[in-house]
Amino acid sequence: MNLPTSNYAQLAGYEIHWMDWGRAGDPVVVAWHGLARTCRDMDELAAHFAARGFRVICPDTIGRGLSQWSRAPDDEYKLSFYARLASALCDELKLTRVHWVGTSMGGAIGMVCAGGLVEPAMKPRIASLVLNDNAPQLSSAALDRIRAYAGQPPAFDTVLELEAFFRTVYKPYGWLSDAQWRRLTETSTRRLPDGRVTPHYDPMMVRQFIVHPEDYVLWSHYDAIEAPVLCLRGVDSDLVLPETLEQMRRRGPGGRSRLQIIEVPGCGHAPALNVPAHLDPIEAFVRRAGA
């Protein structure tokens, strides 16, 4: 397996960062992180697939990680703009067919892309879609919780204090090794002018929930998806409710027998995609979907 490379390009007017795992010419997986996270959350998944003959592209969303922050937060921190960035990235890398794995927000971006309602060129590119604890409708109470902690990121004097915070707020991810917790912390930390450390994202990205309160109601996009869909739901998730899964089974890809749902024990929102119990079902699904 080739070592991953760190890459940057100007996409839709912004410098966007991504990690590129595997070899050009291999089948492509696009792995997109969650709301307040970075592309490095996908390291285990990327290493798993790259070792098995896939190329894995892991972007940092605008305003997160090493990607540039938006100059127009109210207009650009929304799913349609993220889908535009995804389309620009596929153009940049000349990707014509990809398997999309998205955690939380990353799944929502994948849903918008696969539906093709706002970026029609993306629909034929999506060979399969994995929604990691994401659905066309999310619990409003859970969204309120996420908005509360994401919109006011804490600051700490030391990195170890920030790690302790991450271990608490992301406990629903399930089991992570001490080394994985340390990497999660170090790859999503930035220093403030006063020297304290805080999570590595633009706090203004939470404006999405204020300016675009219906942005995560995605039934029309879900109904338009023709690619096969795998939905992973953490058994203890407060974001994806069982009644939403039932509705997914009856319509869109579910109504066309193109939906698979797996409940993941020991996790809430969202499974960390770092252990065989998470990764093996995704690989089996992607291989069934083929090119």
mmCIF file of C-alpha atoms in Angstrom:
data_model
loop_
_atom_site.group_PDB
_atom_site.id
_atom_site.type_symbol
_atom_site.label_atom_id
_atom_site.label_comp_id
_atom_site.label_asym_id
_atom_site.label_seq_id
_atom_site.Cartn_x
_atom_site.Cartn_y
_atom_site.Cartn_z
ATOM 1 C CA MET A 1 0.000 0.000 0.000
ATOM 2 C CA ASN A 2 1.346 3.437 -0.923
ATOM 3 C CA LEU A 3 1.671 5.961 1.874
ATOM 4 C CA PRO A 4 -1.144 8.537 1.913
ATOM 5 C CA THR A 5 -0.447 11.960 0.486
ATOM 6 C CA SER A 6 -1.743 15.339 1.672
ATOM 7 C CA ASN A 7 -3.135 17.513 -1.126
ATOM 8 C CA TYR A 8 -4.615 20.969 -1.773
ATOM 9 C CA ALA A 9 -6.480 22.561 -4.680
ATOM 10 C CA GLN A 10 -8.573 25.646 -5.388
ATOM 11 C CA LEU A 11 -12.174 24.404 -5.579
ATOM 12 C CA ALA A 12 -15.171 26.743 -5.913
ATOM 13 C CA GLY A 13 -12.912 29.634 -4.932
ATOM 14 C CA TYR A 14 -11.366 28.034 -1.822
ATOM 15 C CA GLU A 15 -8.280 26.039 -0.940
ATOM 16 C CA ILE A 16 -9.564 22.599 -0.025
ATOM 17 C CA HIS A 17 -7.439 19.887 1.596
ATOM 18 C CA TRP A 18 -7.760 16.135 1.192
ATOM 19 C CA MET A 19 -5.834 12.963 1.967
ATOM 20 C CA ASP A 20 -5.307 10.534 -0.905
ATOM 21 C CA TRP A 21 -4.769 6.864 -0.059
ATOM 22 C CA GLY A 22 -3.978 4.034 -2.478
ATOM 23 C CA ARG A 23 -3.146 4.149 -6.168
ATOM 24 C CA ALA A 24 -4.528 6.015 -9.156
ATOM 25 C CA GLY A 25 -6.537 3.676 -11.340
ATOM 26 C CA ASP A 26 -7.950 1.633 -8.466
ATOM 27 C CA PRO A 27 -11.694 1.784 -7.645
ATOM 28 C CA VAL A 28 -12.369 4.950 -5.656
ATOM 29 C CA VAL A 29 -13.961 5.445 -2.257
ATOM 30 C CA VAL A 30 -14.763 9.000 -1.143
ATOM 31 C CA ALA A 31 -14.857 9.094 2.664
ATOM 32 C CA TRP A 32 -16.381 12.281 4.084
ATOM 33 C CA HIS A 33 -16.251 13.237 7.765
ATOM 34 C CA GLY A 34 -18.919 14.583 10.131
ATOM 35 C CA LEU A 35 -20.037 18.086 11.074
ATOM 36 C CA ALA A 36 -17.276 19.300 13.400
ATOM 37 C CA ARG A 37 -14.622 16.787 12.435
ATOM 38 C CA THR A 38 -11.782 16.411 9.918
ATOM 39 C CA CYS A 39 -10.737 14.008 7.187
ATOM 40 C CA ARG A 40 -8.327 12.245 9.541
ATOM 41 C CA ASP A 41 -11.275 10.553 11.237
ATOM 42 C CA MET A 42 -11.279 8.309 8.155
ATOM 43 C CA ASP A 43 -7.699 7.036 8.562
ATOM 44 C CA GLU A 44 -8.674 3.512 9.632
ATOM 45 C CA LEU A 45 -11.278 3.147 6.910
ATOM 46 C CA ALA A 46 -8.874 4.528 4.309
ATOM 47 C CA ALA A 47 -6.052 2.212 5.380
ATOM 48 C CA HIS A 48 -8.458 -0.752 5.325
ATOM 49 C CA PHE A 49 -9.644 -0.069 1.778
ATOM 50 C CA ALA A 50 -6.257 1.015 0.397
ATOM 51 C CA ALA A 51 -4.759 -2.284 1.550
ATOM 52 C CA ARG A 52 -7.489 -4.086 -0.405
ATOM 53 C CA GLY A 53 -7.052 -2.463 -3.771
ATOM 54 C CA PHE A 54 -9.014 0.778 -3.463
ATOM 55 C CA ARG A 55 -8.042 4.417 -3.738
ATOM 56 C CA VAL A 56 -9.580 6.478 -0.913
ATOM 57 C CA ILE A 57 -10.119 10.254 -1.056
ATOM 58 C CA CYS A 58 -10.766 11.926 2.321
ATOM 59 C CA PRO A 59 -11.555 15.666 2.091
ATOM 60 C CA ASP A 60 -11.685 18.334 4.763
ATOM 61 C CA THR A 61 -14.955 20.237 4.311
ATOM 62 C CA ILE A 62 -14.651 23.993 3.914
ATOM 63 C CA GLY A 63 -14.262 25.485 7.404
ATOM 64 C CA ARG A 64 -12.842 22.284 8.885
ATOM 65 C CA GLY A 65 -9.363 20.885 9.363
ATOM 66 C CA LEU A 66 -6.859 22.273 6.872
ATOM 67 C CA SER A 67 -9.383 23.594 4.346
ATOM 68 C CA GLN A 68 -9.952 27.327 4.046
ATOM 69 C CA TRP A 69 -12.778 28.955 5.997
ATOM 70 C CA SER A 70 -15.760 30.468 4.195
ATOM 71 C CA ARG A 71 -15.850 34.192 3.447
ATOM 72 C CA ALA A 72 -19.676 34.019 3.285
ATOM 73 C CA PRO A 73 -20.753 31.664 6.082
ATOM 74 C CA ASP A 74 -24.491 32.183 5.707
ATOM 75 C CA ASP A 75 -24.351 31.358 1.997
ATOM 76 C CA GLU A 76 -21.753 28.589 1.920
ATOM 77 C CA TYR A 77 -22.039 26.554 5.103
ATOM 78 C CA LYS A 78 -24.864 24.431 3.697
ATOM 79 C CA LEU A 79 -25.256 21.076 2.006
ATOM 80 C CA SER A 80 -25.747 22.386 -1.523
ATOM 81 C CA PHE A 81 -22.411 24.229 -1.399
ATOM 82 C CA TYR A 82 -20.681 21.201 0.088
ATOM 83 C CA ALA A 83 -22.069 19.144 -2.814
ATOM 84 C CA ARG A 84 -20.664 21.750 -5.205
ATOM 85 C CA LEU A 85 -17.259 21.288 -3.591
ATOM 86 C CA ALA A 86 -17.600 17.512 -3.952
ATOM 87 C CA SER A 87 -18.366 17.905 -7.645
ATOM 88 C CA ALA A 88 -15.395 20.242 -8.093
ATOM 89 C CA LEU A 89 -13.140 17.742 -6.306
ATOM 90 C CA CYS A 90 -14.305 14.913 -8.578
ATOM 91 C CA ASP A 91 -13.611 17.150 -11.574
ATOM 92 C CA GLU A 92 -10.165 18.030 -10.227
ATOM 93 C CA LEU A 93 -9.259 14.354 -9.756
ATOM 94 C CA LYS A 94 -11.121 13.170 -12.884
ATOM 95 C CA LEU A 95 -13.248 10.767 -10.852
ATOM 96 C CA THR A 96 -16.126 9.379 -12.897
ATOM 97 C CA ARG A 97 -17.373 6.687 -10.492
ATOM 98 C CA VAL A 98 -17.003 6.589 -6.704
ATOM 99 C CA HIS A 99 -18.294 4.715 -3.684
ATOM 100 C CA TRP A 100 -19.293 7.289 -1.070
ATOM 101 C CA VAL A 101 -18.914 6.668 2.675
ATOM 102 C CA GLY A 102 -20.160 9.561 4.802
ATOM 103 C CA THR A 103 -20.367 9.973 8.555
ATOM 104 C CA SER A 104 -23.232 12.190 9.746
ATOM 105 C CA MET A 105 -22.870 15.421 7.698
ATOM 106 C CA GLY A 106 -20.690 13.522 5.244
ATOM 107 C CA GLY A 107 -23.577 11.142 4.664
ATOM 108 C CA ALA A 108 -25.947 14.053 4.097
ATOM 109 C CA ILE A 109 -23.574 15.495 1.486
ATOM 110 C CA GLY A 110 -23.458 12.090 -0.169
ATOM 111 C CA MET A 111 -27.258 11.923 -0.191
ATOM 112 C CA VAL A 112 -27.479 15.312 -1.907
ATOM 113 C CA CYS A 113 -24.847 14.236 -4.451
ATOM 114 C CA ALA A 114 -26.422 10.847 -5.148
ATOM 115 C CA GLY A 115 -29.882 12.354 -5.586
ATOM 116 C CA GLY A 116 -28.577 14.732 -8.230
ATOM 117 C CA LEU A 117 -31.156 17.446 -7.577
ATOM 118 C CA VAL A 118 -28.639 20.248 -7.015
ATOM 119 C CA GLU A 119 -25.513 18.793 -8.678
ATOM 120 C CA PRO A 120 -26.854 16.623 -11.530
ATOM 121 C CA ALA A 121 -23.350 15.632 -12.647
ATOM 122 C CA MET A 122 -22.797 13.862 -9.320
ATOM 123 C CA LYS A 123 -25.691 11.404 -9.577
ATOM 124 C CA PRO A 124 -24.102 9.083 -12.170
ATOM 125 C CA ARG A 125 -20.801 9.275 -10.322
ATOM 126 C CA ILE A 126 -22.130 7.671 -7.125
ATOM 127 C CA ALA A 127 -21.839 3.887 -7.467
ATOM 128 C CA SER A 128 -22.919 3.264 -3.870
ATOM 129 C CA LEU A 129 -23.687 5.283 -0.760
ATOM 130 C CA VAL A 130 -22.931 4.468 2.878
ATOM 131 C CA LEU A 131 -24.731 6.606 5.462
ATOM 132 C CA ASN A 132 -22.921 6.308 8.781
ATOM 133 C CA ASP A 133 -25.577 7.256 11.345
ATOM 134 C CA ASN A 134 -27.303 9.621 8.968
ATOM 135 C CA ALA A 135 -30.780 9.630 7.436
ATOM 136 C CA PRO A 136 -33.071 11.903 5.385
ATOM 137 C CA GLN A 137 -34.551 13.248 8.625
ATOM 138 C CA LEU A 138 -32.786 13.654 11.953
ATOM 139 C CA SER A 139 -33.979 14.013 15.521
ATOM 140 C CA SER A 140 -34.514 17.699 16.308
ATOM 141 C CA ALA A 141 -33.447 17.165 19.924
ATOM 142 C CA ALA A 142 -30.153 15.620 18.825
ATOM 143 C CA LEU A 143 -29.572 18.435 16.324
ATOM 144 C CA ASP A 144 -30.102 20.931 19.150
ATOM 145 C CA ARG A 145 -27.490 19.092 21.203
ATOM 146 C CA ILE A 146 -24.976 19.090 18.372
ATOM 147 C CA ARG A 147 -25.607 22.749 17.588
ATOM 148 C CA ALA A 148 -25.048 23.672 21.227
ATOM 149 C CA TYR A 149 -21.618 22.094 21.570
ATOM 150 C CA ALA A 150 -20.424 22.778 17.997
ATOM 151 C CA GLY A 151 -21.435 26.431 17.998
ATOM 152 C CA GLN A 152 -19.473 27.256 21.133
ATOM 153 C CA PRO A 153 -16.265 25.221 20.960
ATOM 154 C CA PRO A 154 -14.409 25.219 24.272
ATOM 155 C CA ALA A 155 -10.818 26.318 24.705
ATOM 156 C CA PHE A 156 -8.279 24.712 27.033
ATOM 157 C CA ASP A 157 -4.806 25.525 28.265
ATOM 158 C CA THR A 158 -3.429 22.125 27.275
ATOM 159 C CA VAL A 159 -3.885 19.531 24.547
ATOM 160 C CA LEU A 160 -4.478 16.845 27.187
ATOM 161 C CA GLU A 161 -7.449 18.797 28.526
ATOM 162 C CA LEU A 162 -8.846 19.019 24.999
ATOM 163 C CA GLU A 163 -8.336 15.258 24.589
ATOM 164 C CA ALA A 164 -10.333 14.653 27.767
ATOM 165 C CA PHE A 165 -13.122 16.810 26.303
ATOM 166 C CA PHE A 166 -13.073 14.835 23.042
ATOM 167 C CA ARG A 167 -13.163 11.532 24.939
ATOM 168 C CA THR A 168 -16.335 12.725 26.673
ATOM 169 C CA VAL A 169 -18.223 14.339 23.800
ATOM 170 C CA TYR A 170 -17.325 11.576 21.318
ATOM 171 C CA LYS A 171 -17.843 8.641 23.660
ATOM 172 C CA PRO A 172 -20.779 7.480 21.458
ATOM 173 C CA TYR A 173 -18.222 6.678 18.710
ATOM 174 C CA GLY A 174 -17.577 3.417 20.539
ATOM 175 C CA TRP A 175 -14.184 1.905 21.311
ATOM 176 C CA LEU A 176 -11.049 3.793 20.316
ATOM 177 C CA SER A 177 -7.542 2.887 21.398
ATOM 178 C CA ASP A 178 -5.513 5.404 23.389
ATOM 179 C CA ALA A 179 -3.416 6.017 20.275
ATOM 180 C CA GLN A 180 -6.554 6.695 18.217
ATOM 181 C CA TRP A 181 -7.871 9.165 20.786
ATOM 182 C CA ARG A 182 -4.504 10.946 20.725
ATOM 183 C CA ARG A 183 -4.500 11.124 16.932
ATOM 184 C CA LEU A 184 -8.126 12.320 16.864
ATOM 185 C CA THR A 185 -7.110 15.108 19.237
ATOM 186 C CA GLU A 186 -3.901 16.142 17.524
ATOM 187 C CA THR A 187 -5.468 16.181 14.057
ATOM 188 C CA SER A 188 -8.388 18.352 15.143
ATOM 189 C CA THR A 189 -6.670 20.942 17.347
ATOM 190 C CA ARG A 190 -5.737 24.550 16.621
ATOM 191 C CA ARG A 191 -4.210 27.213 18.864
ATOM 192 C CA LEU A 192 -5.944 30.483 19.538
ATOM 193 C CA PRO A 193 -4.069 33.819 19.631
ATOM 194 C CA ASP A 194 -3.904 33.558 23.437
ATOM 195 C CA GLY A 195 -2.160 30.176 23.181
ATOM 196 C CA ARG A 196 -5.062 28.002 24.275
ATOM 197 C CA VAL A 197 -6.222 25.070 22.129
ATOM 198 C CA THR A 198 -9.660 24.524 20.602
ATOM 199 C CA PRO A 199 -11.250 22.188 18.025
ATOM 200 C CA HIS A 200 -10.024 22.800 14.476
ATOM 201 C CA TYR A 201 -13.075 24.233 12.717
ATOM 202 C CA ASP A 202 -14.800 27.538 12.030
ATOM 203 C CA PRO A 203 -17.479 28.074 14.709
ATOM 204 C CA MET A 204 -19.528 29.945 12.100
ATOM 205 C CA MET A 205 -20.278 26.643 10.368
ATOM 206 C CA VAL A 206 -23.087 26.199 12.899
ATOM 207 C CA ARG A 207 -24.909 29.031 11.098
ATOM 208 C CA GLN A 208 -26.137 26.296 8.781
ATOM 209 C CA PHE A 209 -28.711 25.331 11.409
ATOM 210 C CA ILE A 210 -29.875 28.923 11.920
ATOM 211 C CA VAL A 211 -29.955 30.258 8.365
ATOM 212 C CA HIS A 212 -30.947 26.948 6.742
ATOM 213 C CA PRO A 213 -33.022 25.202 9.431
ATOM 214 C CA GLU A 214 -34.466 22.642 6.971
ATOM 215 C CA ASP A 215 -31.117 21.794 5.377
ATOM 216 C CA TYR A 216 -31.096 18.288 6.825
ATOM 217 C CA VAL A 217 -34.623 17.380 5.719
ATOM 218 C CA LEU A 218 -33.540 15.386 2.682
ATOM 219 C CA TRP A 219 -36.432 13.129 1.693
ATOM 220 C CA SER A 220 -36.641 14.530 -1.846
ATOM 221 C CA HIS A 221 -32.932 13.823 -2.343
ATOM 222 C CA TYR A 222 -33.211 10.361 -0.790
ATOM 223 C CA ASP A 223 -36.205 9.475 -2.982
ATOM 224 C CA ALA A 224 -34.188 10.386 -6.098
ATOM 225 C CA ILE A 225 -31.264 8.065 -5.272
ATOM 226 C CA GLU A 226 -30.881 5.099 -7.615
ATOM 227 C CA ALA A 227 -27.579 3.781 -6.248
ATOM 228 C CA PRO A 228 -27.598 1.101 -3.534
ATOM 229 C CA VAL A 229 -27.557 2.499 0.001
ATOM 230 C CA LEU A 230 -26.179 1.055 3.241
ATOM 231 C CA CYS A 231 -27.288 2.771 6.446
ATOM 232 C CA LEU A 232 -25.278 2.077 9.592
ATOM 233 C CA ARG A 233 -27.065 3.140 12.756
ATOM 234 C CA GLY A 234 -25.467 3.156 16.171
ATOM 235 C CA VAL A 235 -27.825 1.183 18.397
ATOM 236 C CA ASP A 236 -27.774 4.015 20.938
ATOM 237 C CA SER A 237 -27.994 6.840 18.383
ATOM 238 C CA ASP A 238 -30.187 9.781 19.345
ATOM 239 C CA LEU A 239 -29.883 11.277 15.857
ATOM 240 C CA VAL A 240 -31.295 8.536 13.609
ATOM 241 C CA LEU A 241 -34.559 7.289 15.090
ATOM 242 C CA PRO A 242 -36.042 3.820 14.455
ATOM 243 C CA GLU A 243 -39.199 5.313 12.948
ATOM 244 C CA THR A 244 -37.062 7.129 10.377
ATOM 245 C CA LEU A 245 -35.469 3.822 9.376
ATOM 246 C CA GLU A 246 -38.927 2.365 8.836
ATOM 247 C CA GLN A 247 -39.823 5.222 6.529
ATOM 248 C CA MET A 248 -36.526 4.746 4.660
ATOM 249 C CA ARG A 249 -37.447 1.111 4.071
ATOM 250 C CA ARG A 250 -40.738 2.096 2.412
ATOM 251 C CA ARG A 251 -39.569 4.809 0.017
ATOM 252 C CA GLY A 252 -36.693 5.816 -2.230
ATOM 253 C CA PRO A 253 -33.959 3.172 -2.418
ATOM 254 C CA GLY A 254 -35.800 1.184 0.264
ATOM 255 C CA GLY A 255 -38.916 0.952 -1.858
ATOM 256 C CA ARG A 256 -36.746 -0.256 -4.753
ATOM 257 C CA SER A 257 -35.015 -2.942 -2.638
ATOM 258 C CA ARG A 258 -31.759 -0.986 -2.812
ATOM 259 C CA LEU A 259 -31.400 -0.320 0.937
ATOM 260 C CA GLN A 260 -29.538 -2.275 3.593
ATOM 261 C CA ILE A 261 -29.658 -1.286 7.271
ATOM 262 C CA ILE A 262 -27.211 -2.494 9.911
ATOM 263 C CA GLU A 263 -27.547 -1.667 13.601
ATOM 264 C CA VAL A 264 -24.101 -1.262 15.180
ATOM 265 C CA PRO A 265 -23.898 -2.309 18.852
ATOM 266 C CA GLY A 266 -21.812 -0.405 21.382
ATOM 267 C CA CYS A 267 -22.168 2.930 19.549
ATOM 268 C CA GLY A 268 -24.387 5.966 19.431
ATOM 269 C CA HIS A 269 -23.718 8.848 17.060
ATOM 270 C CA ALA A 270 -21.670 7.830 15.210
ATOM 271 C CA PRO A 271 -19.701 4.576 14.807
ATOM 272 C CA ALA A 272 -16.014 5.461 14.515
ATOM 273 C CA LEU A 273 -15.419 3.178 11.496
ATOM 274 C CA ASN A 274 -12.204 1.976 13.096
ATOM 275 C CA VAL A 275 -12.770 -1.722 13.865
ATOM 276 C CA PRO A 276 -13.536 -4.789 11.695
ATOM 277 C CA ALA A 277 -17.143 -4.909 12.935
ATOM 278 C CA HIS A 278 -17.665 -1.517 11.257
ATOM 279 C CA LEU A 279 -15.370 -1.870 8.251
ATOM 280 C CA ASP A 280 -16.059 -5.407 7.038
ATOM 281 C CA PRO A 281 -19.784 -4.829 6.299
ATOM 282 C CA ILE A 282 -18.928 -1.627 4.416
ATOM 283 C CA GLU A 283 -16.335 -3.428 2.318
ATOM 284 C CA ALA A 284 -18.757 -6.259 1.542
ATOM 285 C CA PHE A 285 -21.434 -3.730 0.511
ATOM 286 C CA VAL A 286 -19.031 -1.773 -1.711
ATOM 287 C CA ARG A 287 -17.795 -4.945 -3.412
ATOM 288 C CA ARG A 288 -21.377 -6.058 -4.114
ATOM 289 C CA ALA A 289 -22.098 -2.668 -5.662
ATOM 290 C CA GLY A 290 -19.115 -3.081 -7.995
ATOM 291 C CA ALA A 291 -18.032 -0.354 -10.360
#
